[in-house]
Coordinates of C-alpha atoms and ligand atoms in Angstrom, one line a residue:
M1 CA 0.1 0.0 -0.2
S2 CA 2.4 2.7 1.1
D3 CA 4.7 1.6 -1.9
K4 CA 1.7 2.2 -4.1
N5 CA 1.0 5.3 -2.6
S6 CA 4.7 6.9 -3.0
K7 CA 4.3 6.0 -6.8
S8 CA 1.2 8.0 -7.0
K9 CA 2.7 10.9 -5.2
K10 CA 5.8 10.9 -7.5
L11 CA 3.7 11.0 -10.3
K12 CA 1.3 13.4 -9.0
E13 CA 4.5 15.9 -8.3
N14 CA 5.4 15.2 -11.9
L15 CA 2.2 15.8 -13.4
F16 CA 0.2 18.2 -11.7
Y17 CA 0.3 21.7 -11.4
N18 CA 1.0 22.9 -8.0
I19 CA 3.0 26.2 -6.8
K20 CA 1.8 26.5 -3.3
D21 CA 4.8 25.3 -1.8
V22 CA 7.1 27.2 -4.4
A23 CA 5.4 30.0 -3.0
L24 CA 6.1 29.4 0.3
E25 CA 10.0 28.5 0.0
S26 CA 10.4 31.8 -2.2
K27 CA 8.5 34.0 0.9
K28 CA 10.9 32.7 3.1
K29 CA 14.0 33.0 1.0
N30 CA 13.0 36.9 0.0
E31 CA 11.5 38.0 3.2
E32 CA 13.3 40.9 3.7
K33 CA 13.4 42.3 0.0
I34 CA 9.7 41.8 0.1
E35 CA 9.3 44.1 3.1
K36 CA 11.6 46.5 2.3
F37 CA 9.7 46.8 -1.1
S38 CA 6.8 47.2 0.4
I39 CA 7.7 50.2 2.9
N40 CA 8.3 52.1 -0.3
Y41 CA 5.7 51.1 -2.3
K42 CA 3.4 52.3 0.6
D43 CA 4.7 55.5 0.9
F44 CA 4.3 56.1 -3.1
L45 CA 0.9 55.2 -2.5
N46 CA 0.5 58.0 0.4
K47 CA 1.6 60.3 -2.3
A48 CA 0.3 59.6 -5.6
K49 CA -3.6 59.6 -5.0
T50 CA -4.4 60.7 -8.6
E51 CA -2.8 60.4 -12.1
R52 CA -1.2 63.9 -11.9
E53 CA 0.3 63.0 -8.4
A54 CA 1.6 59.7 -9.9
V55 CA 3.3 61.4 -13.0
K56 CA 4.8 64.0 -10.7
I57 CA 6.4 61.8 -8.5
A58 CA 7.4 59.2 -11.5
I59 CA 9.2 61.8 -13.4
E60 CA 11.1 63.5 -10.3
K61 CA 12.3 60.0 -9.5
A62 CA 13.0 59.4 -13.2
K63 CA 15.3 62.3 -12.9
Q64 CA 17.5 61.1 -9.9
Y65 CA 18.0 57.7 -12.5
G66 CA 19.5 60.0 -15.2
F67 CA 16.6 60.2 -17.4
E68 CA 15.9 63.5 -19.6
E69 CA 13.0 65.1 -21.5
F70 CA 12.4 63.3 -24.5
D71 CA 13.4 65.3 -27.7
P72 CA 12.0 63.8 -30.8
N73 CA 14.6 65.8 -32.8
K74 CA 17.4 64.2 -31.3
K75 CA 19.5 61.1 -32.0
Y76 CA 19.8 58.6 -29.0
S77 CA 22.1 55.9 -28.3
A78 CA 22.3 52.6 -26.2
F79 CA 21.6 52.8 -22.8
D80 CA 19.8 56.6 -22.9
K81 CA 17.4 57.1 -21.0
V82 CA 14.2 59.4 -21.7
Y83 CA 11.0 60.4 -20.7
Y84 CA 7.8 62.0 -22.4
N85 CA 5.3 63.7 -20.4
N86 CA 1.8 63.6 -22.1
R87 CA -0.2 66.6 -20.4
D88 CA 1.0 65.9 -16.8
K89 CA -1.1 63.1 -16.3
A90 CA 0.3 60.2 -18.5
V91 CA 4.1 59.4 -18.8
I92 CA 6.4 57.6 -20.7
L93 CA 9.9 56.1 -19.7
A94 CA 12.4 54.3 -22.1
V95 CA 15.7 53.0 -21.9
I96 CA 17.3 53.0 -25.2
G97 CA 18.6 48.9 -25.7
E98 CA 21.7 47.7 -27.3
E99 CA 19.8 46.3 -30.4
S100 CA 18.4 48.4 -33.0
L101 CA 14.5 49.0 -33.0
E102 CA 14.7 46.7 -35.7
S103 CA 14.4 43.7 -33.3
G104 CA 11.3 45.5 -31.5
T105 CA 10.4 46.8 -28.0
L106 CA 9.3 45.6 -24.6
I107 CA 6.6 47.5 -23.4
S108 CA 5.4 47.6 -20.1
A109 CA 1.9 49.5 -19.9
A110 CA 0.0 50.3 -16.1
H111 CA -2.6 52.8 -15.5
I112 CA -2.3 55.6 -12.8
D113 CA -6.1 56.5 -12.6
S114 CA -8.2 55.4 -9.7
P115 CA -12.0 55.3 -9.2
R116 CA -12.9 58.5 -7.2
L117 CA -15.6 61.1 -7.2
D118 CA -14.9 63.7 -9.5
L119 CA -16.2 67.4 -8.7
K120 CA -18.9 68.9 -11.3
A121 CA -18.3 71.9 -13.0
H122 CA -20.4 73.8 -10.7
P123 CA -20.0 71.8 -7.7
L124 CA -20.3 74.5 -4.6
Y125 CA -24.1 74.6 -3.2
E126 CA -25.7 75.4 0.0
S127 CA -28.9 73.5 1.3
N128 CA -30.4 74.1 5.0
S129 CA -27.0 75.6 6.0
I130 CA -25.0 73.0 4.7
A131 CA -22.4 73.8 2.2
Y132 CA -21.7 70.6 -0.4
F133 CA -19.7 69.7 -3.3
K134 CA -21.4 68.1 -6.0
T135 CA -19.5 65.2 -7.5
H136 CA -19.8 62.6 -10.6
Y137 CA -18.2 59.4 -9.7
Y138 CA -15.5 58.5 -12.0
G139 CA -14.9 54.7 -12.5
G140 CA -16.6 51.4 -11.7
I141 CA -17.6 51.8 -7.9
K142 CA -20.0 50.7 -5.7
K143 CA -21.9 53.9 -4.5
Y144 CA -23.0 52.9 -0.7
Q145 CA -18.8 52.3 -0.2
W146 CA -18.2 56.0 -0.1
P147 CA -20.0 58.0 2.2
V148 CA -19.4 58.1 6.2
M149 CA -15.2 58.1 5.8
P150 CA -12.8 60.8 5.7
L151 CA -11.9 61.9 2.0
S152 CA -9.2 64.3 0.8
L153 CA -9.6 66.8 -2.1
H154 CA -6.8 66.3 -5.0
G155 CA -6.3 68.3 -8.1
V156 CA -5.7 71.6 -10.1
V157 CA -7.5 74.7 -11.0
V158 CA -6.5 76.3 -14.0
K159 CA -7.3 80.3 -13.8
K160 CA -8.2 82.2 -17.1
D161 CA -4.9 83.3 -18.1
G162 CA -3.4 79.8 -17.5
E163 CA -1.9 79.6 -14.0
V164 CA -2.5 75.9 -12.5
V165 CA -3.2 76.3 -8.7
D166 CA -2.2 72.6 -7.1
I167 CA -4.9 71.7 -4.7
N168 CA -4.0 69.1 -2.0
I169 CA -6.0 69.2 1.2
G170 CA -6.6 66.4 3.7
E171 CA -3.7 64.4 3.4
D172 CA -1.9 65.7 6.5
D173 CA -3.2 64.8 10.0
N174 CA -3.9 68.2 11.0
D175 CA -5.8 69.1 7.6
E176 CA -9.2 69.5 7.4
K177 CA -11.2 66.6 5.8
F178 CA -14.5 65.8 3.7
C179 CA -17.4 63.3 4.1
I180 CA -20.7 62.8 2.6
S181 CA -23.4 61.4 5.3
D182 CA -25.5 58.7 5.5
L183 CA -29.0 58.2 7.1
L184 CA -29.1 56.8 10.7
P185 CA -30.5 53.4 11.4
H186 CA -33.2 53.9 13.3
L187 CA -34.8 56.1 10.3
A188 CA -33.8 53.8 7.8
N189 CA -36.1 51.4 7.3
E190 CA -37.1 52.3 3.7
Q191 CA -33.7 52.5 2.9
M192 CA -32.7 49.4 4.2
Q193 CA -34.7 47.4 1.6
K194 CA -33.3 48.6 -1.2
P195 CA -31.0 46.9 -3.6
L196 CA -27.2 48.2 -2.7
G197 CA -27.1 49.2 -6.0
K198 CA -29.8 51.6 -5.5
A199 CA -29.7 52.6 -1.7
I200 CA -27.4 55.5 -2.4
K201 CA -27.8 57.0 -5.9
G202 CA -24.8 58.7 -8.1
E203 CA -26.8 62.4 -7.2
D204 CA -26.9 61.6 -3.6
L205 CA -22.8 61.6 -3.5
N206 CA -22.5 65.3 -2.1
V207 CA -19.6 66.1 -0.1
L208 CA -20.0 68.4 3.1
V209 CA -17.6 70.9 3.1
G210 CA -19.4 73.8 5.6
N211 CA -21.5 74.7 8.2
I212 CA -20.8 78.5 9.2
P213 CA -22.3 81.4 7.6
Y214 CA -20.1 84.4 6.6
D215 CA -19.4 86.9 9.1
Y216 CA -21.7 84.7 11.5
E217 CA -25.0 86.5 9.6
S218 CA -27.8 85.4 8.6
G219 CA -29.3 85.0 5.1
E220 CA -29.4 83.2 2.0
D221 CA -26.2 81.4 0.7
L222 CA -23.8 82.8 3.6
V223 CA -22.5 79.4 4.4
K224 CA -21.6 78.9 0.6
L225 CA -20.0 82.4 0.6
N226 CA -17.8 81.5 3.7
V227 CA -16.6 78.3 1.9
M228 CA -15.8 80.5 -1.4
K229 CA -14.3 83.2 0.9
I230 CA -12.1 80.7 2.3
L231 CA -10.9 79.3 -0.8
N232 CA -10.3 83.0 -2.0
D233 CA -8.4 83.7 0.5
K234 CA -6.0 80.7 0.4
Y235 CA -6.0 80.0 -3.6
A236 CA -7.2 83.2 -5.0
I237 CA -10.3 81.3 -7.0
K238 CA -13.6 82.7 -7.7
E239 CA -16.5 80.3 -8.2
D240 CA -16.4 80.2 -12.1
D241 CA -12.5 79.0 -11.7
F242 CA -14.1 75.8 -11.1
I243 CA -15.2 75.3 -14.5
S244 CA -11.6 75.0 -15.6
A245 CA -10.6 72.4 -12.9
E246 CA -10.1 69.0 -12.1
L247 CA -10.5 68.5 -8.7
S248 CA -11.6 64.7 -7.0
F249 CA -12.2 63.4 -3.6
V250 CA -10.2 60.3 -2.5
P251 CA -10.0 58.6 0.7
A252 CA -8.1 60.4 3.1
Y253 CA -6.6 57.6 4.8
K254 CA -2.7 56.1 4.2
A255 CA -1.9 52.8 3.3
S256 CA -1.1 50.4 6.1
D257 CA -0.2 46.5 6.8
I258 CA -3.0 44.4 7.3
G259 CA -3.2 41.3 9.7
F260 CA -1.2 39.9 12.6
D261 CA 1.7 38.8 10.3
R262 CA 1.6 42.3 8.1
S263 CA 1.6 40.1 5.0
M264 CA -0.9 42.3 2.9
I265 CA -1.2 46.0 2.4
G266 CA -4.5 47.8 2.5
S267 CA -4.9 51.2 0.6
Y268 CA -6.9 53.3 -2.0
G269 CA -5.8 53.1 -5.2
H270 CA -3.7 49.5 -5.6
D271 CA -5.8 49.2 -9.1
D272 CA -3.5 50.0 -10.6
R273 CA -0.8 52.1 -8.9
V274 CA 0.7 48.9 -7.9
C275 CA 1.3 47.7 -11.2
A276 CA 2.4 51.0 -12.0
Y277 CA 4.9 50.9 -9.2
C278 CA 6.0 47.7 -10.3
A279 CA 6.8 48.9 -13.9
L280 CA 8.5 52.1 -12.6
E281 CA 10.9 50.0 -10.5
A282 CA 12.0 47.8 -13.1
I283 CA 12.3 50.6 -15.5
F284 CA 14.8 52.3 -13.0
N285 CA 16.6 49.5 -12.2
C286 CA 16.8 47.6 -15.7
K287 CA 20.9 47.6 -16.4
K288 CA 22.0 47.8 -19.9
P289 CA 18.8 46.1 -21.7
K290 CA 19.3 44.4 -24.8
K291 CA 16.1 45.6 -26.6
T292 CA 14.7 49.1 -25.9
V293 CA 12.2 49.0 -22.8
I294 CA 9.5 51.0 -22.5
T295 CA 6.9 52.1 -19.2
V296 CA 4.1 53.7 -19.9
L297 CA 1.8 54.9 -16.8
A298 CA -1.6 55.7 -18.6
D299 CA -4.4 57.6 -17.5
K300 CA -8.3 56.9 -18.1
E301 CA -8.2 52.9 -18.2
E302 CA -10.8 53.2 -15.4
V303 CA -13.4 54.9 -18.2
G304 CA -12.4 53.1 -20.9
S305 CA -9.3 54.4 -22.0
D306 CA -10.5 57.1 -24.2
G307 CA -9.3 60.8 -24.7
N308 CA -6.0 61.7 -25.1
T309 CA -4.1 60.9 -22.0
G310 CA -5.7 56.9 -22.4
L311 CA -4.4 54.2 -24.1
N312 CA -6.8 54.7 -26.8
S313 CA -5.3 57.2 -28.3
N314 CA -1.9 57.4 -30.4
Y315 CA 0.6 59.0 -28.0
M316 CA 2.2 56.0 -27.2
M317 CA 2.5 55.0 -31.2
Y318 CA 3.5 58.4 -31.8
F319 CA 6.5 58.2 -29.3
I320 CA 7.9 54.8 -30.3
S321 CA 7.2 56.2 -34.3
D322 CA 9.5 59.2 -32.8
L323 CA 12.6 56.8 -31.7
A324 CA 11.8 54.8 -34.8
K325 CA 12.2 57.9 -37.4
S326 CA 15.5 58.8 -35.7
E327 CA 16.9 55.1 -36.8
G328 CA 15.6 55.6 -40.3
L329 CA 12.7 52.6 -39.2
D330 CA 9.2 52.2 -40.4
V331 CA 6.7 52.6 -36.8
N332 CA 4.9 49.9 -38.2
H333 CA 8.1 47.4 -38.5
V334 CA 8.9 48.2 -35.0
L335 CA 5.2 48.0 -33.3
S336 CA 5.1 44.5 -34.8
R337 CA 8.0 43.3 -33.6
S338 CA 7.4 44.9 -30.1
M339 CA 5.8 42.7 -27.0
C340 CA 4.0 43.9 -24.3
L341 CA 3.1 43.2 -20.6
S342 CA -0.4 45.0 -19.8
A343 CA 0.4 45.3 -16.0
D344 CA -3.0 45.5 -14.4
V345 CA -4.5 43.9 -11.3
N346 CA -6.8 41.3 -11.3
A347 CA -9.4 39.8 -8.7
A348 CA -8.1 37.8 -5.8
F349 CA -10.3 34.7 -5.1
D350 CA -12.2 35.3 -1.9
P351 CA -13.6 33.1 0.0
G352 CA -16.2 35.1 1.3
F353 CA -18.0 35.5 -1.8
A354 CA -16.2 32.0 -3.2
S355 CA -19.6 31.6 -5.5
E356 CA -18.5 34.0 -7.9
F357 CA -15.3 32.7 -8.6
D358 CA -14.0 29.4 -10.8
P359 CA -11.3 28.0 -8.0
N360 CA -9.1 26.0 -10.7
N361 CA -8.9 29.3 -12.7
S362 CA -9.0 32.4 -10.3
S363 CA -5.9 34.2 -9.0
Y364 CA -5.0 34.0 -5.0
M365 CA -3.8 36.2 -2.4
G366 CA -0.2 35.2 -1.7
L367 CA 0.6 32.9 -4.7
G368 CA 2.5 35.4 -6.8
T369 CA 2.2 37.8 -9.9
V370 CA -1.0 36.6 -11.9
I371 CA -0.8 35.9 -15.7
T372 CA -3.9 36.7 -17.3
K373 CA -4.6 35.2 -20.8
Y374 CA -7.5 37.4 -21.7
T375 CA -10.0 39.5 -19.7
G376 CA -13.5 40.7 -21.3
H377 CA -17.1 39.6 -20.8
G378 CA -19.2 36.5 -21.5
G379 CA -17.7 34.7 -24.5
K380 CA -14.7 36.6 -24.5
Y381 CA -15.5 39.6 -25.8
S382 CA -14.1 42.8 -25.9
T383 CA -10.6 41.6 -25.1
S384 CA -7.1 40.6 -26.2
D385 CA -6.8 36.8 -26.0
A386 CA -2.6 36.2 -25.9
S387 CA -1.8 33.8 -28.0
A388 CA -0.5 30.0 -26.9
E389 CA 3.0 31.0 -28.3
L390 CA 2.8 34.2 -26.4
M391 CA 1.8 32.3 -23.1
A392 CA 4.8 29.8 -23.3
K393 CA 6.8 32.7 -23.7
F394 CA 6.3 34.6 -20.6
R395 CA 6.3 31.1 -18.8
N396 CA 9.6 30.9 -19.9
I397 CA 10.9 33.8 -19.1
M398 CA 8.7 33.8 -15.3
D399 CA 10.1 30.4 -14.7
S400 CA 13.8 31.1 -15.7
N401 CA 13.9 34.0 -13.7
D402 CA 12.6 32.5 -10.8
V403 CA 9.3 34.4 -10.5
V404 CA 6.5 32.9 -8.8
W405 CA 3.4 33.4 -11.3
Q406 CA 0.2 31.8 -11.2
T407 CA -2.5 32.1 -13.6
G408 CA -6.6 33.2 -13.3
E409 CA -9.1 34.8 -14.8
L410 CA -11.3 37.9 -13.7
G411 CA -14.3 35.7 -12.0
K412 CA -16.3 32.9 -13.0
T413 CA -18.0 32.9 -17.0
D414 CA -20.9 35.0 -17.0
S415 CA -20.2 36.6 -13.2
G416 CA -19.6 39.9 -15.0
G417 CA -16.0 40.8 -16.3
G418 CA -13.6 43.5 -16.9
G419 CA -11.2 44.7 -19.2
T420 CA -7.4 46.3 -19.2
V421 CA -5.2 48.3 -21.9
A422 CA -4.5 45.1 -23.4
K423 CA -6.7 45.2 -26.3
Y424 CA -5.7 48.8 -27.5
I425 CA -1.6 47.5 -27.5
A426 CA -2.9 44.6 -28.9
N427 CA -4.7 46.5 -31.8
L428 CA -1.2 48.3 -33.0
N429 CA -0.2 45.1 -33.5
I430 CA 1.9 44.2 -30.6
D431 CA 1.8 40.9 -28.7
V432 CA 0.3 41.6 -25.4
V433 CA -0.4 39.5 -22.1
D434 CA -2.0 40.7 -19.1
L435 CA 0.0 40.4 -16.0
G436 CA -0.1 42.1 -12.4
V437 CA -1.3 41.7 -8.6
P438 CA -4.2 40.0 -7.1
V439 CA -6.4 42.1 -5.6
M440 CA -9.1 41.6 -3.1
S441 CA -11.9 44.6 -2.8
M442 CA -10.9 45.8 -6.1
H443 CA -12.7 49.3 -7.0
S444 CA -13.6 49.8 -3.1
P445 CA -11.9 52.5 -1.2
F446 CA -9.9 50.2 0.6
E447 CA -8.4 47.6 -1.6
I448 CA -6.2 44.5 -0.2
I449 CA -3.3 43.0 -1.8
S450 CA -0.3 40.7 -0.7
K451 CA 3.4 41.9 -0.3
F452 CA 4.5 38.9 -1.6
D453 CA 2.6 39.2 -5.1
L454 CA 3.8 42.8 -4.9
Y455 CA 7.5 42.1 -5.4
M456 CA 6.9 39.1 -7.8
T457 CA 5.1 41.6 -10.4
Y458 CA 8.1 43.9 -9.8
K459 CA 10.6 40.9 -10.2
A460 CA 8.4 39.6 -13.2
I461 CA 8.2 43.0 -15.1
K462 CA 12.2 43.3 -14.5
S463 CA 12.9 39.8 -15.8
F464 CA 10.7 40.9 -18.9
F465 CA 12.6 43.8 -19.6
M466 CA 15.8 42.0 -19.5
S467 CA 14.7 39.5 -21.5
Ligands
MN501 MN1 -6.9 48.3 -13.6
MN502 MN1 -9.9 49.1 -12.4

């Protein structure tokens, strides 16, 4: 009996897929590196809560690593480092490879926008002596998750003469915060009967911003006036300046370790700053690549990638075209020979909601970076399905570099679905596959990831760049 068992055990080890032990071994071995990487990542999360803030930090850091602003008329040579700033909301970084662009480029594309509450053009109003800002939510949110938590306000107001006023209120412990109210349970008999999707509506996401009237007088709109006066004193703006502003409310709290073992990180905006951070660190630490490597940090993914800072526009192609021209090459040929890791998060299997996942085809927190062959929805619509040949290539890159990785679909077939920038890049005839970090409570104001998966995603992108 025992002999027979050990024979089957051996055969199982040889033929079955199992990464649990590999992941545990790697966690133990890399414990210190994982922790160090996580500390720096949390710092990035706390400072980069919008795409504009992420671009600013990326460029500041890039300059420290010797990156220079891209000049399309300049001829670059091997290992030169450049960045291209697209309207302060998206950025491309590149390290010129040893080989000619004729052999294609290696691209890693992540997005730096996250779901949040944007201000409308006429945001400020007063109702029953309370001043509010009206919002229009950005990206896929569950609206009931946003009331009753501290919010901070981030963004820019651009005055008619072009002067840009940066706004960041609520991140410092001593700063004022903002919030949306909810109905007390004592009076919520009717509200509690509503389905989750209807209990809080889009037009209910109004943020409290003041309660004292100007000069303690009584009269119409004096609380509103007082708020406007405070803003005017501090930023020299008037009500119509909101028309040319991009202001967003995001959760005011900081990223923190989760669990007694501190194995996880909870934060706003892991999707997709976690992959953006990995793609940045990968290009900063990529020494003398053979092929030209490119990190793209894109905007507008959460709303379908449309607009000139999203990857459904041509700015990445224009950038590669400029590089190609300087070598006298046709951009089409460079693109057709390029490969891309679309670095974006996937849904981690959640035991609390197990029925929405296929346990055999989901990614799990703590089992490494997840390679996703296709995203999309019901019947593989609206996605780039990576070819078997490409999947094999990536398996090989990952395994040759001790990257612990898993594979996973976004939930059960027909449970819903989602997309990434992969399809837009694939439309340029580039070979693309999705890779990223499994996330729990994705798109909520407090998403959760595993520190191990974070580190493995960095290792994966770096290994790809050096391949
Ligand atoms: Mn994403
Ligand atoms: Mn998302």
